[in-house]
Structure formats: C-alpha cells, structure tokens
Amino acid sequence: MSEGRYLMALMNTPTRRQLIGGIGVAFGGMLLDSSEAWAGAEEEISHSAESIHQEPVFKASRKRVYEALTRR
C-alpha cells in the first residue's frame, strides 16, 4: 500500500474517542424507555389553565437597572 493510500485510510477510520462515544450513545438509546422520554398526549400544555407569572421588583431606578444589565 502506498503512503498516500495509507494516510487516506487512517483519515477515514473513526478515532477511539469517536468509537467510545458511539457505543455510549447506542447503549444509552437502548436503555432509554420511550414511554418516559416523550410526554404523552394527556400531558400537553393547556392553554386554558392559569399560568405562573412572576415580576421581579428592584429597589433601584430603571436607569440603574438598565445600566447594570447592559454593562460589559
């Protein structure tokens, strides 16, 4: 095998890190129970129910809060 073909073959093979990651993803996918992974139809978001609404209160002027949020 020429040196160029050997280098091309090495570049196309997955690394040890890629193999270990792929095996981990494969086993994780097999162990994951699909009924727990996806929300059922009865657990959808209800648009007619009340929602939680929070508004923070700061003891500072609007200008000072704006400057604190936009400062780099």
PDB file of C-alpha atoms in Angstrom, residues 9-43:
ATOM      1  CA  ALA A   9      -7.261   5.001   5.192  1.00  0.00           C
ATOM      2  CA  LEU A  10      -6.202   6.422   8.561  1.00  0.00           C
ATOM      3  CA  MET A  11      -8.185   9.604   7.986  1.00  0.00           C
ATOM      4  CA  ASN A  12     -11.389   7.660   7.210  1.00  0.00           C
ATOM      5  CA  THR A  13     -11.284   5.409  10.278  1.00  0.00           C
ATOM      6  CA  PRO A  14     -13.013   6.637  13.437  1.00  0.00           C
ATOM      7  CA  THR A  15     -10.865   7.558  16.409  1.00  0.00           C
ATOM      8  CA  ARG A  16     -11.004   5.719  19.723  1.00  0.00           C
ATOM      9  CA  ARG A  17     -12.906   8.654  21.247  1.00  0.00           C
ATOM     10  CA  GLN A  18     -15.499   8.523  18.454  1.00  0.00           C
ATOM     11  CA  LEU A  19     -15.937   4.760  18.897  1.00  0.00           C
ATOM     12  CA  ILE A  20     -16.392   5.014  22.666  1.00  0.00           C
ATOM     13  CA  GLY A  21     -18.842   7.882  22.241  1.00  0.00           C
ATOM     14  CA  GLY A  22     -20.803   5.979  19.615  1.00  0.00           C
ATOM     15  CA  ILE A  23     -21.019   2.893  21.800  1.00  0.00           C
ATOM     16  CA  GLY A  24     -22.182   5.012  24.740  1.00  0.00           C
ATOM     17  CA  VAL A  25     -24.894   6.652  22.635  1.00  0.00           C
ATOM     18  CA  ALA A  26     -26.030   3.269  21.300  1.00  0.00           C
ATOM     19  CA  PHE A  27     -26.333   1.717  24.772  1.00  0.00           C
ATOM     20  CA  GLY A  28     -27.996   4.827  26.146  1.00  0.00           C
ATOM     21  CA  GLY A  29     -30.550   4.722  23.360  1.00  0.00           C
ATOM     22  CA  MET A  30     -31.313   1.077  24.054  1.00  0.00           C
ATOM     23  CA  LEU A  31     -31.719   1.676  27.788  1.00  0.00           C
ATOM     24  CA  LEU A  32     -33.933   4.712  27.396  1.00  0.00           C
ATOM     25  CA  ASP A  33     -37.587   3.793  27.772  1.00  0.00           C
ATOM     26  CA  SER A  34     -39.540   5.601  25.091  1.00  0.00           C
ATOM     27  CA  SER A  35     -42.654   5.927  27.264  1.00  0.00           C
ATOM     28  CA  GLU A  36     -40.711   8.007  29.784  1.00  0.00           C
ATOM     29  CA  ALA A  37     -38.773  10.002  27.215  1.00  0.00           C
ATOM     30  CA  TRP A  38     -41.741  11.589  25.453  1.00  0.00           C
ATOM     31  CA  ALA A  39     -44.684  13.302  27.076  1.00  0.00           C
ATOM     32  CA  GLY A  40     -47.975  11.610  26.404  1.00  0.00           C
ATOM     33  CA  ALA A  41     -50.893  13.300  24.685  1.00  0.00           C
ATOM     34  CA  GLU A  42     -52.638  13.805  28.036  1.00  0.00           C
ATOM     35  CA  GLU A  43     -49.643  15.783  29.363  1.00  0.00           C
TER      36      GLU A  43
END
